[in-house]
Amino acid sequence: MSFITDSPIWRPYTQHSLQPGAFKIARAEGAWLETEDGKRFLDAISSWWVITHGHRHPAIMRAIREETERLDQIIFAGFTHEPAEALARRLVALTPPGLDYVFYSDSGSTCVEAAIKMALGFWRNRGEPRARIVALEHGYHGDTVGTMSVGARSPFNEPYEPLLYEVTRIPFPASGREQQTLDALERACRDRPAALLAEPLILGAGGMLIYGADTLKEMRRICAQYGVLFIADEVMTGFGRSGTLFACEQADVVPDIACYAKGLTGGALPLAVTMCRREIFEAHLSPERARAFFHSSSYTANPIACAAALANLDLWATGEPLSRIAALRDMQATRIARFADDARFSNARRLGTITALDLNVAQGGYLATIALDLMRFFNARGLLLRPLGPTIYVLPPYCIEEAELDLVYDAIAEAADRFGGGQAP
Ligand SMILES: *Cc1c(COP(=O)(O)O)cnc(C)c1O
């Protein structure tokens, strides 16, 4: 059976009473997933935003196989290995200039946690303790307690609210209201917070909310003016998703600390890095052991994951993925344009390889379950799409082809016939 209902597995972000089963995938290749009995799904969300080039890219799979002939996990304090050394050197060369140190971890949440701890350690070690983080409204930075705290408060984290620390939230820079964000940031900076943490150019889980490079550049400038650290969470935007290798490039911005995860290995294996400027590393240098950066995870710099990341960087070095994402950007742009004046949708938008639009949901209490209803509707058509509430987004692996994208957008139009019909808010 390819739809599993009898399983001891407790799945992520799943209300098991509403979603009692899961499709069991036996094979993956390119943009496609396939069950044992041959049911196919077009993976239009890159398996939760991690797969970049496509599933099982041959060069990345080969690198993983080869590394397993040499190394598995190696303790990373006092010991090191070539995949981690080579990867760190290449990341320093590839990322915005000034990000000179690389701290390894294993997921988006852990690399953001590390970033927050680095920021606090920096201020404390300079004898000027600061603890407040400024964050964008609707932000998402992970599901650990620390990253939930900086993310948007929602029904998803309400039960944990008592454990979440306070942050200063500034409004999302919606089109036409950018100045409010910048003013709020400036006010927040006067209270000497440790850092501003933000997803550059697009807030992913918050609803694929897009803002301009000019605003990002201004936000960075204000941080620099007030001596507040700027942390860029490029976990989702990194490695091509935003249309450039890194989203910060589009604003010509160098963060003080940058977080990369999902696409770092092309999505094949869990690996993350927190990169920082020299001053932040150096603030932790001291004859006193207590000033060290006390953070680790068991699988820090896993050599096999590092080998996958190196193969991924080799791919980017050919220039091929950049031309591929430029082509994908155009393919996406022509298709989303079809919905720009469609009264059943609002806010058709795009950034790089990503498009999104909000379905104006019909009256009648659909809103609570609309995402689930839409997901089932798409699944039944052989499409993996996972709307965020009424927001449908397309975030495909870069190998997706024109005809495959047409399947996605035709299904979106059909979904509007079925579930749409509400008034624009
Ligand atoms: C997915 C995501 C994270 C968390 O990454 P995990 O690997 O799921 O822990 C953090 N920040 C952003 C912007 C993300 O999209």
Coordinates of C-alpha atoms and ligand atoms in Angstrom, one line a residue:
M1 CA 0.0 0.0 0.0
S2 CA 1.3 3.5 -0.8
F3 CA -1.0 5.3 1.6
I4 CA 0.0 4.5 5.2
T5 CA -2.5 4.8 8.0
D6 CA -1.2 2.3 10.4
S7 CA 2.1 3.7 11.7
P8 CA 3.7 4.6 15.0
I9 CA 5.1 7.7 13.5
W10 CA 4.1 11.1 14.9
R11 CA 4.5 13.4 11.9
P12 CA 5.6 17.1 11.8
Y13 CA 2.9 19.8 11.5
T14 CA 0.2 17.1 11.3
Q15 CA -3.1 16.9 13.1
H16 CA -3.4 13.2 12.9
S17 CA -7.2 13.2 13.5
L18 CA -7.6 15.2 10.3
Q19 CA -4.7 13.7 8.4
P20 CA -4.6 10.1 9.5
G21 CA -2.3 8.9 6.7
A22 CA 0.7 9.7 4.5
F23 CA 1.8 8.8 1.0
K24 CA 4.7 6.3 1.2
I25 CA 7.4 7.4 -1.3
A26 CA 9.7 4.7 -2.7
R27 CA 11.6 6.6 -5.3
A28 CA 12.5 10.2 -6.1
E29 CA 14.1 11.8 -9.1
G30 CA 14.3 15.3 -10.5
A31 CA 11.0 17.0 -9.7
W32 CA 9.1 13.8 -9.1
L33 CA 8.3 11.5 -6.2
E34 CA 6.8 8.1 -6.8
T35 CA 5.1 5.5 -4.6
E36 CA 5.8 1.8 -4.7
D37 CA 2.7 1.2 -6.8
G38 CA 3.6 3.9 -9.2
K39 CA 1.6 6.9 -8.1
R40 CA 3.6 10.0 -9.0
F41 CA 3.7 13.5 -7.4
L42 CA 5.3 16.6 -8.9
D43 CA 7.2 18.1 -6.0
A44 CA 6.3 21.8 -6.6
I45 CA 7.5 22.8 -3.1
S46 CA 11.0 21.2 -3.3
S47 CA 10.1 18.9 -0.4
W48 CA 9.6 21.7 2.1
W49 CA 12.1 24.1 0.4
V50 CA 15.2 21.9 0.7
I51 CA 15.7 20.4 -2.7
T52 CA 17.4 22.9 -5.1
H53 CA 18.6 21.3 -8.3
G54 CA 16.3 18.3 -8.2
H55 CA 15.9 15.1 -6.2
R56 CA 19.0 12.8 -6.3
H57 CA 21.2 15.0 -8.4
P58 CA 23.8 12.5 -9.7
A59 CA 26.9 14.6 -8.7
I60 CA 25.7 15.0 -5.1
M61 CA 24.7 11.4 -4.8
R62 CA 28.1 10.3 -6.1
A63 CA 29.9 12.6 -3.6
I64 CA 28.0 11.1 -0.8
R65 CA 28.8 7.5 -1.9
E66 CA 32.5 8.4 -2.2
E67 CA 32.7 10.1 1.1
T68 CA 31.2 7.0 2.9
E69 CA 34.3 5.1 1.7
R70 CA 36.5 7.4 3.9
L71 CA 34.6 9.0 6.8
D72 CA 31.5 8.9 8.9
Q73 CA 30.9 11.3 11.9
I74 CA 34.1 12.6 13.5
I75 CA 34.2 14.7 16.7
F76 CA 34.7 18.3 15.6
A77 CA 36.4 19.8 18.7
G78 CA 40.1 19.2 18.6
F79 CA 39.7 17.3 15.3
T80 CA 38.8 18.3 11.8
H81 CA 38.7 16.8 8.3
E82 CA 39.1 17.9 4.8
P83 CA 35.4 18.1 3.7
A84 CA 34.7 20.6 6.5
E85 CA 38.0 22.6 5.9
A86 CA 37.5 22.7 2.1
L87 CA 33.8 23.6 2.5
A88 CA 34.5 26.4 5.0
R89 CA 37.1 28.0 2.8
R90 CA 34.8 27.9 -0.2
L91 CA 31.9 29.3 1.7
V92 CA 34.0 32.2 2.9
A93 CA 34.9 32.9 -0.7
L94 CA 31.4 32.5 -2.0
T95 CA 29.3 34.4 0.5
P96 CA 29.2 38.2 0.9
P97 CA 32.7 39.5 1.6
G98 CA 33.4 39.9 5.4
L99 CA 31.7 36.7 6.5
D100 CA 35.0 35.2 7.5
Y101 CA 34.2 32.5 10.0
V102 CA 32.0 29.4 9.6
F103 CA 30.2 27.6 12.5
Y104 CA 28.7 24.2 11.5
S105 CA 25.4 22.8 12.7
D106 CA 22.7 20.6 11.2
S107 CA 19.5 22.4 10.6
G108 CA 17.9 25.8 10.0
S109 CA 16.8 26.1 13.6
T110 CA 20.1 25.2 15.0
C111 CA 22.0 27.6 12.8
V112 CA 19.7 30.5 13.8
E113 CA 20.0 29.5 17.5
A114 CA 23.8 29.7 17.0
A115 CA 23.5 33.1 15.4
I116 CA 21.4 34.4 18.4
K117 CA 23.9 33.0 20.9
M118 CA 26.8 34.5 18.9
A119 CA 25.2 37.9 19.0
L120 CA 24.6 37.7 22.8
G121 CA 28.2 36.4 23.3
F122 CA 29.6 39.2 21.3
W123 CA 28.0 41.9 23.4
R124 CA 28.7 40.2 26.7
N125 CA 32.3 39.6 25.9
R126 CA 32.7 43.2 25.0
G127 CA 31.5 44.2 28.4
E128 CA 28.3 45.6 27.2
P129 CA 25.7 42.9 27.7
R130 CA 22.7 43.1 25.4
A131 CA 19.9 40.5 25.1
R132 CA 17.1 42.0 23.1
I133 CA 16.5 40.7 19.6
V134 CA 14.5 42.8 17.0
A135 CA 12.5 40.7 14.6
L136 CA 10.2 41.2 11.7
E137 CA 6.4 40.7 12.2
H138 CA 5.4 37.4 10.4
G139 CA 9.0 36.1 10.5
Y140 CA 9.8 32.4 10.8
H141 CA 13.1 31.1 12.1
G142 CA 12.5 27.5 13.2
D143 CA 10.6 25.5 15.8
T144 CA 13.0 25.2 18.7
V145 CA 12.1 27.3 21.7
G146 CA 14.7 30.0 21.0
T147 CA 13.7 30.3 17.3
M148 CA 10.0 30.1 18.0
S149 CA 10.5 33.1 20.3
V150 CA 11.8 35.3 17.5
G151 CA 9.3 34.0 15.0
A152 CA 5.7 35.2 14.7
R153 CA 3.3 34.2 17.5
S154 CA 0.5 32.1 16.1
P155 CA -1.8 29.2 17.2
F156 CA 1.1 27.0 16.2
N157 CA 3.2 28.1 19.2
E158 CA 0.5 29.3 21.6
P159 CA 0.9 26.3 24.0
Y160 CA 4.6 27.1 24.4
E161 CA 4.1 30.9 24.9
P162 CA 5.0 30.8 28.6
L163 CA 8.6 29.7 27.6
L164 CA 9.1 32.2 24.8
Y165 CA 11.3 35.2 25.4
E166 CA 10.2 38.7 24.5
V167 CA 11.4 40.3 21.3
T168 CA 10.9 43.7 19.8
R169 CA 8.8 43.2 16.7
I170 CA 8.8 45.7 13.8
P171 CA 6.0 45.7 11.2
F172 CA 6.5 43.8 7.9
P173 CA 7.6 46.3 5.2
A174 CA 4.5 45.9 3.1
S175 CA 4.5 47.8 -0.2
G176 CA 3.8 51.5 0.5
R177 CA 4.5 51.1 4.3
E178 CA 8.2 50.6 4.2
Q179 CA 8.9 53.8 6.1
Q180 CA 6.9 52.6 9.1
T181 CA 9.2 49.6 9.3
L182 CA 12.3 51.7 9.0
D183 CA 11.0 54.1 11.7
A184 CA 10.1 51.3 14.0
L185 CA 13.6 49.8 13.5
E186 CA 15.2 53.1 14.2
R187 CA 13.2 53.4 17.5
A188 CA 14.1 49.8 18.4
C189 CA 17.8 50.4 17.8
R190 CA 17.8 53.4 20.2
D191 CA 17.2 50.8 23.0
R192 CA 20.5 49.1 22.1
P193 CA 19.2 45.7 21.2
A194 CA 21.8 42.9 20.4
A195 CA 20.6 42.3 16.9
L196 CA 18.0 42.5 14.1
L197 CA 17.1 39.1 12.8
A198 CA 15.4 39.0 9.5
E199 CA 14.7 36.8 6.4
P200 CA 16.0 38.8 3.5
L201 CA 13.5 39.8 0.7
I202 CA 10.9 37.2 1.4
L203 CA 9.3 35.8 4.6
G204 CA 8.7 32.2 3.9
A205 CA 6.5 30.4 6.4
G206 CA 4.9 33.8 7.3
G207 CA 3.1 33.6 3.9
M208 CA 5.7 34.2 1.2
L209 CA 5.6 37.9 1.9
I210 CA 8.0 39.8 -0.4
Y211 CA 9.7 43.1 0.3
G212 CA 12.1 45.3 -1.6
A213 CA 15.9 45.2 -1.8
D214 CA 15.9 48.9 -1.1
T215 CA 14.2 48.4 2.2
L216 CA 16.5 45.6 3.1
K217 CA 19.5 47.9 2.3
E218 CA 18.0 50.6 4.5
M219 CA 17.4 48.2 7.4
R220 CA 21.0 47.1 7.2
R221 CA 22.1 50.7 7.1
I222 CA 20.1 51.6 10.2
C223 CA 21.6 48.6 12.1
A224 CA 25.1 49.8 11.1
Q225 CA 24.4 53.3 12.1
Y226 CA 23.3 52.3 15.6
G227 CA 25.9 49.5 16.0
V228 CA 23.2 46.8 16.1
L229 CA 24.2 43.4 14.6
F230 CA 22.3 42.4 11.5
I231 CA 21.5 38.7 11.3
A232 CA 20.3 37.4 7.9
D233 CA 18.3 34.2 8.0
E234 CA 19.0 32.8 4.5
V235 CA 17.9 29.3 5.4
M236 CA 15.2 29.4 2.8
T237 CA 16.4 32.1 0.4
G238 CA 20.0 30.8 0.1
F239 CA 21.3 28.8 -2.8
G240 CA 19.3 30.3 -5.6
R241 CA 15.7 30.4 -4.4
S242 CA 15.5 34.2 -4.5
G243 CA 16.9 34.4 -8.0
T244 CA 20.5 35.1 -7.0
L245 CA 22.8 32.7 -5.1
F246 CA 22.0 34.6 -1.9
A247 CA 19.1 37.1 -1.3
C248 CA 21.4 39.6 0.4
E249 CA 23.3 40.1 -2.9
Q250 CA 20.3 41.8 -4.4
A251 CA 20.5 44.5 -1.8
D252 CA 24.3 44.6 -1.9
V253 CA 24.1 43.9 1.9
V254 CA 26.7 42.1 4.0
P255 CA 25.2 40.8 7.2
D256 CA 27.2 40.6 10.4
I257 CA 25.9 37.0 10.8
A258 CA 24.3 34.9 8.1
C259 CA 22.5 31.5 8.5
Y260 CA 22.4 29.0 5.7
A261 CA 20.9 25.5 5.8
K262 CA 18.3 23.9 3.5
G263 CA 19.9 24.2 0.1
L264 CA 23.5 24.0 1.3
T265 CA 23.7 20.3 0.4
G266 CA 21.3 20.7 -2.6
G267 CA 18.8 19.5 0.0
A268 CA 20.2 16.0 0.1
L269 CA 21.5 15.9 3.7
P270 CA 21.0 18.0 6.8
L271 CA 23.8 20.5 7.2
A272 CA 23.8 24.2 8.3
V273 CA 26.3 27.0 8.8
T274 CA 26.3 30.2 10.8
M275 CA 28.8 32.6 9.3
C276 CA 30.0 35.7 10.9
R277 CA 32.3 38.6 10.7
R278 CA 35.8 38.6 12.2
E279 CA 34.9 40.9 15.1
I280 CA 32.3 38.5 16.4
F281 CA 34.7 35.6 16.3
E282 CA 37.4 37.7 17.9
A283 CA 35.1 38.9 20.7
H284 CA 35.1 35.3 21.8
L285 CA 38.9 35.1 22.0
S286 CA 40.2 35.3 25.5
P287 CA 42.5 33.6 27.9
E288 CA 39.3 32.9 29.8
R289 CA 37.6 29.7 28.8
A290 CA 34.3 31.2 29.8
R291 CA 34.4 33.5 26.8
A292 CA 34.4 30.7 24.3
F293 CA 31.3 30.0 22.2
F294 CA 29.6 27.2 24.1
H295 CA 27.6 25.5 21.4
S296 CA 27.7 22.2 19.6
S297 CA 25.5 19.5 18.2
S298 CA 26.5 15.9 17.9
Y299 CA 26.6 15.9 14.1
T300 CA 28.5 19.2 13.7
A301 CA 30.2 19.3 10.3
N302 CA 29.2 15.7 9.4
P303 CA 31.8 14.8 6.7
I304 CA 29.3 13.1 4.4
A305 CA 27.0 16.1 4.5
C306 CA 30.0 18.4 3.9
A307 CA 30.9 16.3 0.9
A308 CA 27.4 16.7 -0.4
A309 CA 27.7 20.5 0.1
L310 CA 31.1 20.5 -1.7
A311 CA 29.5 18.8 -4.7
N312 CA 26.7 21.3 -4.5
L313 CA 29.2 24.2 -4.6
D314 CA 30.9 22.5 -7.6
L315 CA 27.6 22.6 -9.4
W316 CA 27.1 26.3 -8.6
A317 CA 30.7 27.0 -9.8
T318 CA 29.8 25.8 -13.3
G319 CA 27.3 28.6 -13.7
E320 CA 24.7 26.2 -14.9
P321 CA 22.3 26.6 -11.9
L322 CA 22.4 30.4 -12.2
S323 CA 21.2 30.2 -15.8
R324 CA 18.7 27.5 -14.8
I325 CA 17.2 29.7 -12.1
A326 CA 17.1 32.7 -14.5
A327 CA 15.1 30.6 -16.9
L328 CA 12.9 29.3 -14.1
R329 CA 12.3 32.9 -12.9
D330 CA 11.0 33.7 -16.4
M331 CA 8.9 30.6 -16.7
Q332 CA 7.3 31.4 -13.3
A333 CA 6.8 35.1 -14.2
T334 CA 4.7 34.3 -17.3
R335 CA 2.6 31.8 -15.4
I336 CA 1.8 33.8 -12.3
A337 CA 0.9 36.8 -14.6
R338 CA -2.1 34.9 -15.7
F339 CA -3.6 35.4 -12.2
A340 CA -2.7 39.1 -11.8
D341 CA -6.2 40.3 -12.7
D342 CA -8.1 37.2 -11.6
A343 CA -10.7 38.3 -9.0
R344 CA -10.6 35.0 -7.3
F345 CA -7.1 35.7 -6.1
S346 CA -5.2 38.6 -4.4
N347 CA -1.6 39.6 -4.4
A348 CA -0.1 37.4 -7.1
R349 CA 3.6 37.9 -6.5
R350 CA 7.0 36.5 -7.3
L351 CA 10.6 36.6 -6.3
G352 CA 13.2 34.7 -8.1
T353 CA 12.1 31.1 -8.5
I354 CA 9.2 31.5 -6.1
T355 CA 5.6 32.6 -6.8
A356 CA 2.6 33.0 -4.5
L357 CA -1.0 34.2 -4.5
D358 CA -3.8 34.3 -2.0
L359 CA -7.0 32.6 -2.8
N360 CA -10.1 34.7 -1.9
V361 CA -11.9 31.9 -0.1
A362 CA -15.6 31.4 -0.5
Q363 CA -17.9 32.3 2.4
G364 CA -18.8 29.5 4.7
G365 CA -16.1 28.8 7.2
Y366 CA -13.6 27.4 4.8
L367 CA -10.7 29.4 6.3
A368 CA -9.8 27.1 9.1
T369 CA -9.4 24.1 6.9
I370 CA -8.7 25.7 3.5
A371 CA -5.0 24.7 3.4
L372 CA -5.9 21.1 4.1
D373 CA -8.7 21.1 1.5
L374 CA -6.4 22.6 -1.1
M375 CA -3.6 20.2 -0.3
R376 CA -5.9 17.2 -0.7
F377 CA -7.2 18.7 -4.0
F378 CA -3.7 19.0 -5.3
N379 CA -2.5 15.7 -4.0
A380 CA -5.4 14.0 -5.9
R381 CA -4.0 15.5 -9.1
G382 CA -0.5 14.2 -8.5
L383 CA 0.9 17.5 -7.2
L384 CA 2.7 18.2 -4.0
L385 CA 1.6 21.7 -3.0
R386 CA 1.1 22.7 0.7
P387 CA -0.7 26.1 0.9
L388 CA -0.1 28.3 3.9
G389 CA -3.7 29.0 4.8
P390 CA -5.2 30.5 1.7
T391 CA -1.8 31.3 0.3
I392 CA -0.8 29.0 -2.5
Y393 CA 2.9 29.1 -3.5
V394 CA 5.0 27.4 -6.0
L395 CA 8.6 26.8 -5.0
P396 CA 9.9 24.2 -7.3
P397 CA 13.3 22.5 -7.7
Y398 CA 15.3 24.2 -10.4
C399 CA 15.1 21.2 -12.8
I400 CA 11.3 21.6 -13.3
E401 CA 10.2 22.0 -16.9
E402 CA 7.7 24.2 -18.7
A403 CA 5.1 21.5 -19.2
E404 CA 5.4 20.4 -15.5
L405 CA 4.8 23.9 -14.3
D406 CA 1.7 24.1 -16.5
L407 CA 0.3 21.2 -14.6
V408 CA 0.8 23.2 -11.4
Y409 CA -0.8 26.4 -12.6
D410 CA -3.7 24.6 -14.4
A411 CA -4.5 22.9 -11.0
I412 CA -4.3 26.3 -9.2
A413 CA -6.9 27.7 -11.6
E414 CA -9.1 24.6 -11.1
A415 CA -8.7 25.0 -7.3
A416 CA -10.1 28.5 -7.6
D417 CA -13.1 27.2 -9.5
R418 CA -13.7 24.7 -6.7
F419 CA -12.8 26.7 -3.5
G420 CA -12.6 30.4 -4.6
G421 CA -15.3 33.0 -5.0
G422 CA -14.7 35.1 -1.9
Q423 CA -14.2 38.8 -2.0
A424 CA -10.7 40.3 -1.9
P425 CA -10.0 41.4 1.7
Ligands
LIG1 C1 12.9 26.3 7.4 C2 13.4 27.5 8.0 C3 14.1 27.5 9.2 C4 14.2 26.3 10.1 O1 14.9 25.3 9.4 P1 14.9 23.8 9.9 O2 15.9 23.1 9.1 O3 13.5 23.3 9.6 O4 15.1 23.8 11.4 C5 14.6 28.7 9.7 N1 14.5 29.8 9.0 C6 13.9 29.9 7.8 C7 13.8 31.2 7.1 C8 13.3 28.8 7.3 O5 12.6 28.8 6.1

